[in-house]
mmCIF file of C-alpha atoms in Angstrom:
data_model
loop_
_atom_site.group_PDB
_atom_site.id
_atom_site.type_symbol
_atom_site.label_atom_id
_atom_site.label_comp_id
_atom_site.label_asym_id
_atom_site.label_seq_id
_atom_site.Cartn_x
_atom_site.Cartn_y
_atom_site.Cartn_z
ATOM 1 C CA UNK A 1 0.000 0.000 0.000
ATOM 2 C CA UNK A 2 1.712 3.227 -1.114
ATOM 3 C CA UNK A 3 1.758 6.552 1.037
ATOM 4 C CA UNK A 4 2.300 9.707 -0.205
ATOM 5 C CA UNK A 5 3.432 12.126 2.249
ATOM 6 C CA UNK A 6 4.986 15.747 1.063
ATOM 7 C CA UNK A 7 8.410 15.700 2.256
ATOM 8 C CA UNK A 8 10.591 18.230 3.499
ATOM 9 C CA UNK A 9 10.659 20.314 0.290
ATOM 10 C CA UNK A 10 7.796 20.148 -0.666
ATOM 11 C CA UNK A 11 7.931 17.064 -2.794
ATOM 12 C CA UNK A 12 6.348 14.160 -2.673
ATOM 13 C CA UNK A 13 7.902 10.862 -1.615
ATOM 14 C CA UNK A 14 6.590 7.844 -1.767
ATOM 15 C CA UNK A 15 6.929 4.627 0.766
ATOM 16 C CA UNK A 16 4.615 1.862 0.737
ATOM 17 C CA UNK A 17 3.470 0.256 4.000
ATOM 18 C CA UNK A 18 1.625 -3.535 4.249
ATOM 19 C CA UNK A 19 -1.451 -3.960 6.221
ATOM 20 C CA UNK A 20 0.353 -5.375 9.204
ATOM 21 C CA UNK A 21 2.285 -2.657 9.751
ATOM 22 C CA UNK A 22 -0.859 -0.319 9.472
ATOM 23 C CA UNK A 23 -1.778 -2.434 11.921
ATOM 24 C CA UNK A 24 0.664 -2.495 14.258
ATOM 25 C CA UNK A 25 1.246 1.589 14.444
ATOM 26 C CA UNK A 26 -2.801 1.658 14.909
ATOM 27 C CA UNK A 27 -2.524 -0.671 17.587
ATOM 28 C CA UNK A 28 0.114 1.478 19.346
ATOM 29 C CA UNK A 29 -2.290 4.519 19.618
ATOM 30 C CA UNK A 30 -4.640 4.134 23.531
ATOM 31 C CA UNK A 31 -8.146 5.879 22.967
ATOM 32 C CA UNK A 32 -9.696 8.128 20.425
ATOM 33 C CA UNK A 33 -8.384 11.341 20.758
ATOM 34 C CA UNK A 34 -4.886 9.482 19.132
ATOM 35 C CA UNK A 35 -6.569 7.617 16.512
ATOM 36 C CA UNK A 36 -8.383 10.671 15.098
ATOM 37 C CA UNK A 37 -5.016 12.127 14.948
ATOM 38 C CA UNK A 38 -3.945 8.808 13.366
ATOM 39 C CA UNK A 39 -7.513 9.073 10.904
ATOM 40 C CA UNK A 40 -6.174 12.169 9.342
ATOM 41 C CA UNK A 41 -2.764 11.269 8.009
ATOM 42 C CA UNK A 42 -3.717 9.435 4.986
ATOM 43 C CA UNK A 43 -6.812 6.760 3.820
ATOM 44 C CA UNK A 44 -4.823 3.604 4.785
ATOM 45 C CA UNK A 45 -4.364 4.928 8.445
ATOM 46 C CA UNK A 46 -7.845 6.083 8.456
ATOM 47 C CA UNK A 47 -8.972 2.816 7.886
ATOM 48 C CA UNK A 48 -6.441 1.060 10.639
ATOM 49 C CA UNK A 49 -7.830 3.286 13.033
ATOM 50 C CA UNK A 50 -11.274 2.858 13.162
ATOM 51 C CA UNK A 51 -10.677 -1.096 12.842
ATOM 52 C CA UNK A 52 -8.439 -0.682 16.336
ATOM 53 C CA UNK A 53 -11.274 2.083 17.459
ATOM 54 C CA UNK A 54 -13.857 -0.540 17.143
ATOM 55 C CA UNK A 55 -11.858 -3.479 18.854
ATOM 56 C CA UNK A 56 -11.085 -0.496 21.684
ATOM 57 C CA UNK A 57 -15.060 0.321 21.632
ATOM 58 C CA UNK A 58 -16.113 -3.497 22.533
ATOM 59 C CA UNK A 59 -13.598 -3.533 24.890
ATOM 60 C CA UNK A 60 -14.855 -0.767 27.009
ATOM 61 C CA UNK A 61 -18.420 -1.760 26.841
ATOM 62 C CA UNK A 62 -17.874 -4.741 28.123
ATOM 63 C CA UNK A 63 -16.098 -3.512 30.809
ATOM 64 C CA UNK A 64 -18.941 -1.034 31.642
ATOM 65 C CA UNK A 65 -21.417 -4.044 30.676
ATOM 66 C CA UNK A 66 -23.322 -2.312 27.988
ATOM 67 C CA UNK A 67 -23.268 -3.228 24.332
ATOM 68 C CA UNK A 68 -24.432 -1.220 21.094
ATOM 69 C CA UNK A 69 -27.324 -1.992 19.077
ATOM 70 C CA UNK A 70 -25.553 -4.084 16.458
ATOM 71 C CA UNK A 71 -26.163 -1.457 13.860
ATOM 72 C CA UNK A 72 -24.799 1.198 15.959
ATOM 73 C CA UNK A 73 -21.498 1.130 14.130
ATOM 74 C CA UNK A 74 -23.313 1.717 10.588
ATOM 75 C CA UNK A 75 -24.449 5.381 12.130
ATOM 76 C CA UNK A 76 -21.230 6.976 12.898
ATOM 77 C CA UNK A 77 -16.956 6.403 12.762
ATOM 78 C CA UNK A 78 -16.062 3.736 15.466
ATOM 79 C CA UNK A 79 -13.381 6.876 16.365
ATOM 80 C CA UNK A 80 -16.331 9.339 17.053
ATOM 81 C CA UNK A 81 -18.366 6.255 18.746
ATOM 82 C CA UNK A 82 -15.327 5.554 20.842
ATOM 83 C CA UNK A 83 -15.077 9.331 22.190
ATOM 84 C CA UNK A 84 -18.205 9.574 22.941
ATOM 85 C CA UNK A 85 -18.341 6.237 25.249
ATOM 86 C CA UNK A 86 -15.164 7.744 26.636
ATOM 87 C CA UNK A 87 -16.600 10.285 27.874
ATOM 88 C CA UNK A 88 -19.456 8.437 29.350
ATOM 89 C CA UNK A 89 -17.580 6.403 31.253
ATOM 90 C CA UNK A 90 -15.006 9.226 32.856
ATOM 91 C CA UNK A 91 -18.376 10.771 34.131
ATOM 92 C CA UNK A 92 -18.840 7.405 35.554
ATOM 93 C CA UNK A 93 -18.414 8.863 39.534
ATOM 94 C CA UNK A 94 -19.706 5.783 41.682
ATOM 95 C CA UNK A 95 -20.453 2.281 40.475
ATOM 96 C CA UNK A 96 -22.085 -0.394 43.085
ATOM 97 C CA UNK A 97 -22.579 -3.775 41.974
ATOM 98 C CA UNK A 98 -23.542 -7.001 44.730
ATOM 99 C CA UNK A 99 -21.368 -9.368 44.366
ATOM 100 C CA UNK A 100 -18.672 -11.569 46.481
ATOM 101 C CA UNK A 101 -16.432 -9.544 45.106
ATOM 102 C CA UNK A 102 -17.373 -5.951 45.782
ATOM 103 C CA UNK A 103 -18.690 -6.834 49.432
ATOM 104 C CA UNK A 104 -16.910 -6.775 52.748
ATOM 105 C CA UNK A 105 -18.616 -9.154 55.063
ATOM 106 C CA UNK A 106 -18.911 -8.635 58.430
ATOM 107 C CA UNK A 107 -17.272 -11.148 61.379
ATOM 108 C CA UNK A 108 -19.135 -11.927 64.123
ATOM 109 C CA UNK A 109 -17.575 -14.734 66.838
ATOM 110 C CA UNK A 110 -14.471 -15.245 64.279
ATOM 111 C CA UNK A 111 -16.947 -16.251 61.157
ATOM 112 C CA UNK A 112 -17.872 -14.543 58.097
ATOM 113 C CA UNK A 113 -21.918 -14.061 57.980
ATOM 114 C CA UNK A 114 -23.694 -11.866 55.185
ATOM 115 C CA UNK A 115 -24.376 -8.633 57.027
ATOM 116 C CA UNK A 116 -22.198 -6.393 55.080
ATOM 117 C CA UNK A 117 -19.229 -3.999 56.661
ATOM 118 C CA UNK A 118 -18.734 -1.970 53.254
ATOM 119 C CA UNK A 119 -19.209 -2.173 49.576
ATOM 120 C CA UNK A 120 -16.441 -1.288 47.347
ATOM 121 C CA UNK A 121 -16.980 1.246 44.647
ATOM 122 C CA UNK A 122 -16.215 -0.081 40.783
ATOM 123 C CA UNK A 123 -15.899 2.955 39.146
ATOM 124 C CA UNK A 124 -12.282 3.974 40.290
ATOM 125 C CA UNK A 125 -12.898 7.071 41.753
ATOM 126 C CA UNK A 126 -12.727 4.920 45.391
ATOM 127 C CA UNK A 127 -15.718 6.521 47.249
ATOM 128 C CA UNK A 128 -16.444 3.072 48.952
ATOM 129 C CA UNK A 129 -19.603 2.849 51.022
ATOM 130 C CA UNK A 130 -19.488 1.862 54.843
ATOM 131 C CA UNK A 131 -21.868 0.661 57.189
ATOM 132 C CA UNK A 132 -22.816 3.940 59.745
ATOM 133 C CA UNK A 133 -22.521 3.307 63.178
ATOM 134 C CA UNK A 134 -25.448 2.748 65.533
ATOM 135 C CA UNK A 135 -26.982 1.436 62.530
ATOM 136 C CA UNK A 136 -28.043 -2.200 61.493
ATOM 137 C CA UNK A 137 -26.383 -3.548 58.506
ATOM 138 C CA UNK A 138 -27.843 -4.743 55.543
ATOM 139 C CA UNK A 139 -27.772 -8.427 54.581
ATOM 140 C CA UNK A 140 -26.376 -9.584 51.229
ATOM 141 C CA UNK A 141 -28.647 -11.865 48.993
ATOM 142 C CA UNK A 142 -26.427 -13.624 46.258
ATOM 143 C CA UNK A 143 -29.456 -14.921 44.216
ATOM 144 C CA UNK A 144 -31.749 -12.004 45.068
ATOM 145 C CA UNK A 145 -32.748 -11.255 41.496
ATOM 146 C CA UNK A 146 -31.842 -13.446 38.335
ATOM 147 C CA UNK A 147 -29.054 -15.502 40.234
ATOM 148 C CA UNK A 148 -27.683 -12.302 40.953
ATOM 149 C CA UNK A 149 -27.035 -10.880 44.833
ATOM 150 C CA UNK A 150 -28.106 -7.851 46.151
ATOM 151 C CA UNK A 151 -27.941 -6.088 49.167
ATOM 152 C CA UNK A 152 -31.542 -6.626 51.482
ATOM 153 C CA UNK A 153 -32.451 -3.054 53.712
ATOM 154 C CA UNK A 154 -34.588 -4.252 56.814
ATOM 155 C CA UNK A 155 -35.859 -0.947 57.262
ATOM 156 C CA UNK A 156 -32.898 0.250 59.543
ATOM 157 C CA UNK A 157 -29.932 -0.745 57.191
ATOM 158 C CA UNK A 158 -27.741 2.389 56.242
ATOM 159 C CA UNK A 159 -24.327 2.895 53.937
ATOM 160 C CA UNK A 160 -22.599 5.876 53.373
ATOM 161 C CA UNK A 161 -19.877 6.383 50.783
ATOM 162 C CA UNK A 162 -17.077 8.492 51.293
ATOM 163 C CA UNK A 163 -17.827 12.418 50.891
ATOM 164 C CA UNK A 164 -16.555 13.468 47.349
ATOM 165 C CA UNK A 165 -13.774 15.982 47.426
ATOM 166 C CA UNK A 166 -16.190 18.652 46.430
ATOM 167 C CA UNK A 167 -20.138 18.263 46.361
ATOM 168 C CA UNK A 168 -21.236 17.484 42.879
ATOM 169 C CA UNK A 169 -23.444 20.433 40.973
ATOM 170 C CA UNK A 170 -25.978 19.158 38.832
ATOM 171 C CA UNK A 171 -26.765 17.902 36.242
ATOM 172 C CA UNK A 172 -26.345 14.203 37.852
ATOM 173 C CA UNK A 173 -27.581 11.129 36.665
ATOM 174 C CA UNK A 174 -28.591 8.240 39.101
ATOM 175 C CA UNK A 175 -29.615 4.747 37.789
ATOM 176 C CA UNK A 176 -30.534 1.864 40.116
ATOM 177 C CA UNK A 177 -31.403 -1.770 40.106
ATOM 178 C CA UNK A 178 -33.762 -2.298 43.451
ATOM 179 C CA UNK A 179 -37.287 -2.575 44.743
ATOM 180 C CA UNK A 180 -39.106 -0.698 47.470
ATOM 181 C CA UNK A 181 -42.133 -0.747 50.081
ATOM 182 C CA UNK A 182 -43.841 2.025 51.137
ATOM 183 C CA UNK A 183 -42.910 4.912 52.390
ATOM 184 C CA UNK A 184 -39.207 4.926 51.708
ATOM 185 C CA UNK A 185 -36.122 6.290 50.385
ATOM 186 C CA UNK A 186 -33.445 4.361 48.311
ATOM 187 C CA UNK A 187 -30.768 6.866 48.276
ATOM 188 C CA UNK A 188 -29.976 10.472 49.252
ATOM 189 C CA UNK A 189 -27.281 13.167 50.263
ATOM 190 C CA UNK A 190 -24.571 12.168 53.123
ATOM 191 C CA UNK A 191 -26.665 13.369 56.201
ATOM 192 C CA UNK A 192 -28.365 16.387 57.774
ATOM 193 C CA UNK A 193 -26.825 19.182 57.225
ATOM 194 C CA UNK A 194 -26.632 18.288 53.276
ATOM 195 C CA UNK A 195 -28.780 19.503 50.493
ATOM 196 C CA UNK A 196 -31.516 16.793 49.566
ATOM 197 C CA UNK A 197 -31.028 15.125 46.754
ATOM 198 C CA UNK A 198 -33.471 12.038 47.082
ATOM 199 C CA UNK A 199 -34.532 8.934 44.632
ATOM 200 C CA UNK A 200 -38.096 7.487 47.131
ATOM 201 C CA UNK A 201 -41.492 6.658 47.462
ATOM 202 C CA UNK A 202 -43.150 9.203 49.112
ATOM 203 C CA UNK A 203 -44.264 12.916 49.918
ATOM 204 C CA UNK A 204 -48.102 11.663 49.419
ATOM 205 C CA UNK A 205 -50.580 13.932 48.206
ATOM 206 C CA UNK A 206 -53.990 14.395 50.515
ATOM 207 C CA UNK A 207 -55.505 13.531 46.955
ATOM 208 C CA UNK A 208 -57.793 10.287 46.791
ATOM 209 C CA UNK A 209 -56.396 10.034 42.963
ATOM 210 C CA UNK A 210 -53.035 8.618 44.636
ATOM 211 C CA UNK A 211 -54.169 6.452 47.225
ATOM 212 C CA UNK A 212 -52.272 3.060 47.766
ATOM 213 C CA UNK A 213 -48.345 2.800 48.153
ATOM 214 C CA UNK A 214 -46.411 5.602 47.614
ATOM 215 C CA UNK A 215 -45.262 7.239 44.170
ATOM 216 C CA UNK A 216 -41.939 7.238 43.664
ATOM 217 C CA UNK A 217 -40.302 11.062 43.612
ATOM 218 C CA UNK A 218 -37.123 12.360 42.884
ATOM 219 C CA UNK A 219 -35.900 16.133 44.251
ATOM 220 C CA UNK A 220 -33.176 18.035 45.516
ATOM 221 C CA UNK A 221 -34.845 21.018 47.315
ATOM 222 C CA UNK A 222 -34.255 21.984 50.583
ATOM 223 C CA UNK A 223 -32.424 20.034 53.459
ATOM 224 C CA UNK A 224 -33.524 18.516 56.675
ATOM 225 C CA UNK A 225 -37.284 17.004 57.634
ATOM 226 C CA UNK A 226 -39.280 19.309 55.969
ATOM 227 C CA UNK A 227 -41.068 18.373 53.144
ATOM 228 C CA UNK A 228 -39.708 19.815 49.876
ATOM 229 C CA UNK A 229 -41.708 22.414 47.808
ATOM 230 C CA UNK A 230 -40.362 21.426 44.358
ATOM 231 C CA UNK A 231 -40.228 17.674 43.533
ATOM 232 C CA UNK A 232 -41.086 15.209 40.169
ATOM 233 C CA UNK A 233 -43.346 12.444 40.436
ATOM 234 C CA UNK A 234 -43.800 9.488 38.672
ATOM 235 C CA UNK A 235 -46.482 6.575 38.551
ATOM 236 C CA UNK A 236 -44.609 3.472 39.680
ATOM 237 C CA UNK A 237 -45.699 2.495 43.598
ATOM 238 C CA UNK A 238 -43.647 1.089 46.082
ATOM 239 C CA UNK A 239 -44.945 -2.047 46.196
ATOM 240 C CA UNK A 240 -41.842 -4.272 46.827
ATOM 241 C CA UNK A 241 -41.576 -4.863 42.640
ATOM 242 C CA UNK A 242 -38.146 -4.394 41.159
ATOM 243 C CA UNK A 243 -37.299 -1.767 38.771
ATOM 244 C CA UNK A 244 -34.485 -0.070 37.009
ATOM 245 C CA UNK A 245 -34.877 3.521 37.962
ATOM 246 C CA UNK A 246 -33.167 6.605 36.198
ATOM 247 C CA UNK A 247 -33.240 9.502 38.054
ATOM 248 C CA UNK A 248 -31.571 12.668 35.590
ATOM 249 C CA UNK A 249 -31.071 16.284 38.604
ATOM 250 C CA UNK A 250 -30.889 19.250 36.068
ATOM 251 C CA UNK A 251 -32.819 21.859 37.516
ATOM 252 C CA UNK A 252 -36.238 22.342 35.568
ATOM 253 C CA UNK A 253 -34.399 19.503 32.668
ATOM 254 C CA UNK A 254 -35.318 16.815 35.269
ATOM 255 C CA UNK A 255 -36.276 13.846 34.283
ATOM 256 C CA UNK A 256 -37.266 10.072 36.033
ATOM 257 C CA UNK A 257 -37.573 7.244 34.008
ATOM 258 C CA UNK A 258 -38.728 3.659 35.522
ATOM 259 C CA UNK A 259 -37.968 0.492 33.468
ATOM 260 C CA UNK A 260 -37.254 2.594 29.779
ATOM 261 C CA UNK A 261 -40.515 4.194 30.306
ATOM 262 C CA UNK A 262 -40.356 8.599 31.009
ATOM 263 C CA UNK A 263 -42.834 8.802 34.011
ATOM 264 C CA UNK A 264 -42.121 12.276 34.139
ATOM 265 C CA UNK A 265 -40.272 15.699 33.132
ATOM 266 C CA UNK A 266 -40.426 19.262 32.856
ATOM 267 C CA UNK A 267 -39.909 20.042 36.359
ATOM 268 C CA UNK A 268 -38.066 22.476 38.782
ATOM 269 C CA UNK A 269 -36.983 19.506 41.625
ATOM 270 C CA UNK A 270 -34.460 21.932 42.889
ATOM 271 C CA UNK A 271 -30.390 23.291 42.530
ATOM 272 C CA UNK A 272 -28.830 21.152 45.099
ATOM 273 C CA UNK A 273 -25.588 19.634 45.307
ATOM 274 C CA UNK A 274 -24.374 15.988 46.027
ATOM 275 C CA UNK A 275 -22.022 15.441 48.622
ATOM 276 C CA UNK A 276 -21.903 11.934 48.740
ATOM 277 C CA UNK A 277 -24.579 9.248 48.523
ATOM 278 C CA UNK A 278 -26.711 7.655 51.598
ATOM 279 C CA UNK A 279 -28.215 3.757 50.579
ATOM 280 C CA UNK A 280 -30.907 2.845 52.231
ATOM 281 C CA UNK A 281 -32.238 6.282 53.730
ATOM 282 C CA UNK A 282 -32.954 9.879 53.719
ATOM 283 C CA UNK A 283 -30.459 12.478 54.401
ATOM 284 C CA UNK A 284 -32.004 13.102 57.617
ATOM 285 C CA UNK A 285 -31.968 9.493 59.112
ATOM 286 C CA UNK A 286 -35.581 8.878 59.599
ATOM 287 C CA UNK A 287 -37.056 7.471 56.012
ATOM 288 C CA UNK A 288 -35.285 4.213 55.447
ATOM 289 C CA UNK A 289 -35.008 1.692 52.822
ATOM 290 C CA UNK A 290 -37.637 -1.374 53.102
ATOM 291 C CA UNK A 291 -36.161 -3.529 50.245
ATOM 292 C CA UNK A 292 -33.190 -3.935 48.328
ATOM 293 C CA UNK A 293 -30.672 -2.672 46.035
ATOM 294 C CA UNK A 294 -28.565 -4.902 43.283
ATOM 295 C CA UNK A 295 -26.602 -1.828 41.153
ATOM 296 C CA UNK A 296 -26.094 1.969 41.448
ATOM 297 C CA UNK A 297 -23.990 3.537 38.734
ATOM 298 C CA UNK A 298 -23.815 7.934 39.009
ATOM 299 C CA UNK A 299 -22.736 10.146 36.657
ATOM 300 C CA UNK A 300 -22.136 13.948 36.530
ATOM 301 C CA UNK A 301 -23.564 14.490 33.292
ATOM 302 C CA UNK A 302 -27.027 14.422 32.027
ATOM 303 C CA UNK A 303 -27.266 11.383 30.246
ATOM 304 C CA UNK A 304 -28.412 11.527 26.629
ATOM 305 C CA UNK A 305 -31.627 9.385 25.718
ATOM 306 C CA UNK A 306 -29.360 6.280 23.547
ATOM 307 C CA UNK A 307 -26.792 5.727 26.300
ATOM 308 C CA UNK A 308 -29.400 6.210 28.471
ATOM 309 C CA UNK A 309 -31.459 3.713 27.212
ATOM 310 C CA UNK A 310 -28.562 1.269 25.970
ATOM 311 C CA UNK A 311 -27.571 0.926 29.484
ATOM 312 C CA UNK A 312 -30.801 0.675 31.188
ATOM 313 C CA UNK A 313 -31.732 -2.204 28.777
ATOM 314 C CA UNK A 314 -28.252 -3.892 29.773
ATOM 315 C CA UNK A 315 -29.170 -3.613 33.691
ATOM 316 C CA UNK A 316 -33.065 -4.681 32.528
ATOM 317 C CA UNK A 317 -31.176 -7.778 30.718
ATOM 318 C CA UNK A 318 -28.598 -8.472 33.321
ATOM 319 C CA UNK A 319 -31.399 -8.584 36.047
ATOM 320 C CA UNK A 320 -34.151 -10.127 34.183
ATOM 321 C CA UNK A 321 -36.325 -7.040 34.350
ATOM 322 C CA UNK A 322 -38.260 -5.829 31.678
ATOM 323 C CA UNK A 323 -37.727 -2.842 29.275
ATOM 324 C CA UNK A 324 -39.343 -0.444 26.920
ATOM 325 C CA UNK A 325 -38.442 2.105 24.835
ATOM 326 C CA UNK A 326 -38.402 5.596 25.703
ATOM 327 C CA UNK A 327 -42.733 6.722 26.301
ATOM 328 C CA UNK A 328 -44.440 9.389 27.831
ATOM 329 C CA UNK A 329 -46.485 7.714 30.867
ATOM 330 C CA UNK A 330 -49.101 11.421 32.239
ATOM 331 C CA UNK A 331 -49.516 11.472 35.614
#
């Protein structure tokens, strides 16, 4: 294969290159900001690098355990797919995921049992969750859902992870593999004197049109007991069922999702800031978690409708749950 560079006056000099060499200066280029650079040297190049950008692209979906539709690579350069899932997971900030691996069992008379101590964040960014004195700890179930564990909440169960270096400013997105009863929160801010910033069931209306378990609610508005002023509803209940939820914090571009499905949008749920995350109750210690939780992954981005739904339909998968695409539900 001949390449025709100009050379240092000017002319052109030819040198011919065979595929495996191609090849092999492709595969020396990590991640898609070098193979662009690579893509715009000549056509052979070009065509080296998005073979290696789509060998790098499978790679790191399968270590974030997502795939593309198999068409995806039809729509757009591997190199420009690549970047893109780059970025999605750097703004990867915690990932929780039950398994023997992750968990750190507690010891009680010398043997191991299945309460848990801590929980070991997969992302990289180390903000590992611990158990929070005074508290009871939650019990890991290693064929909860699908023949995968998860971690059960009796109701008085808290973790805490590690408080982030500086509180994270919206937008934030907050998926989640677990199921809930009643009146009850399945994650918030660090503690009391945080900012809310709450995925539950709750905040009832006096309304007969939403009798029966609780609705589940996502806002970050004010801090403390009080009830917040600005929230987003959806329709799913907290009757013990489990569900992937997506919760999306941007300000008035809020938006929950439950199982694929968009139970709701368009509203103001507050400007507050994460400080770190609570599992298994409210900020202020009193609304605990009556159920279970199998997978958190947060990012600080607002997460755009294909990852978003590419990733919920891996979890649904994964977990046996079911999924559909992206519809309005009114409540």
């Amino acid at each position: 294969m001949e390449v025709v560079p100009k050379g240092r006056h000017g002319r052109r000099e030819p040198r011919w290159l065979d595929e495996l060499i191609l090849q092999t200066i492709a595969l020396s280029v990590d991640g898609s900001r070098g193979l662009a650079k690579l893509a715009c040297v000549c056509a052979p190049l070009r065509a080296a690098a998005r073979g290696v950008a789509a060998t790098q692209l499978q790679q790191l979906l399968h270590r974030l355990q997502t795939a593309l539709p198999s068409l995806a690579l039809d729509d757009e350069s591997p190199v420009v797919t690549l970047a893109r899932w780059e970025a999605w997971a750097a703004s990867n900030v915690l990932w929780f995921q039950a398994n023997l691996q992750t968990l750190t069992m507690a010891r009680f008379g010398g043997s191991c049992q299945r309460a848990v101590r801590a929980w070991a964040d997969m992302s990289g960014g180390r903000h590992d969750a611990a158990a929070v004195a005074n508290k009871s700890l939650p019990v890991y179930n290693e064929c909860a859902i699908n023949g995968h564990g998860a971690l059960e909440f009796s109701g008085q169960s808290v973790l805490h992870t590690q408080a982030f270096g500086k509180p994270l400013p919206q937008p934030i997105t907050i998926v989640v593999v677990a199921r809930a009863r009643g009146d009850t929160t399945i994650v918030d801010s660090l503690g009391s004197n945080s900012g809310r910033f709450e995925l539950c069931h709750g905040y009832p209306s006096a309304t007969s049109a939403v009798a029966g378990p609780p609705q589940v609610v996502i806002t970050a508005d004010g801090r403390g007991v009080d009830s917040p002023s600005k929230l987003l509803r959806g329709a799913t209940r907290g009757t013990g069922l489990w569900h992937v939820y997506t919760a999306i914090f941007d300000g008035p571009r809020s938006e929950l999702f439950v199982d694929g499905r968009c139970e709701g949008s368009g509203k103001n749920i507050g400007n507050g800031c994460l400080d770190g995350l609570s599992m298994g109750c409210d900020h202020s210690g009193v609304f605990h978690l009556k159920g279970s939780i199998a997978e958190l992954r947060l990012f600080n981005r607002h997460m755009d409708p294909a990852e978003r739904s590419q990733l919920e339909a891996a979890l649904a998968l994964r977990y046996g749950l079911s999924h559909a695409s992206v519809s309005r539900v009114h409540v």
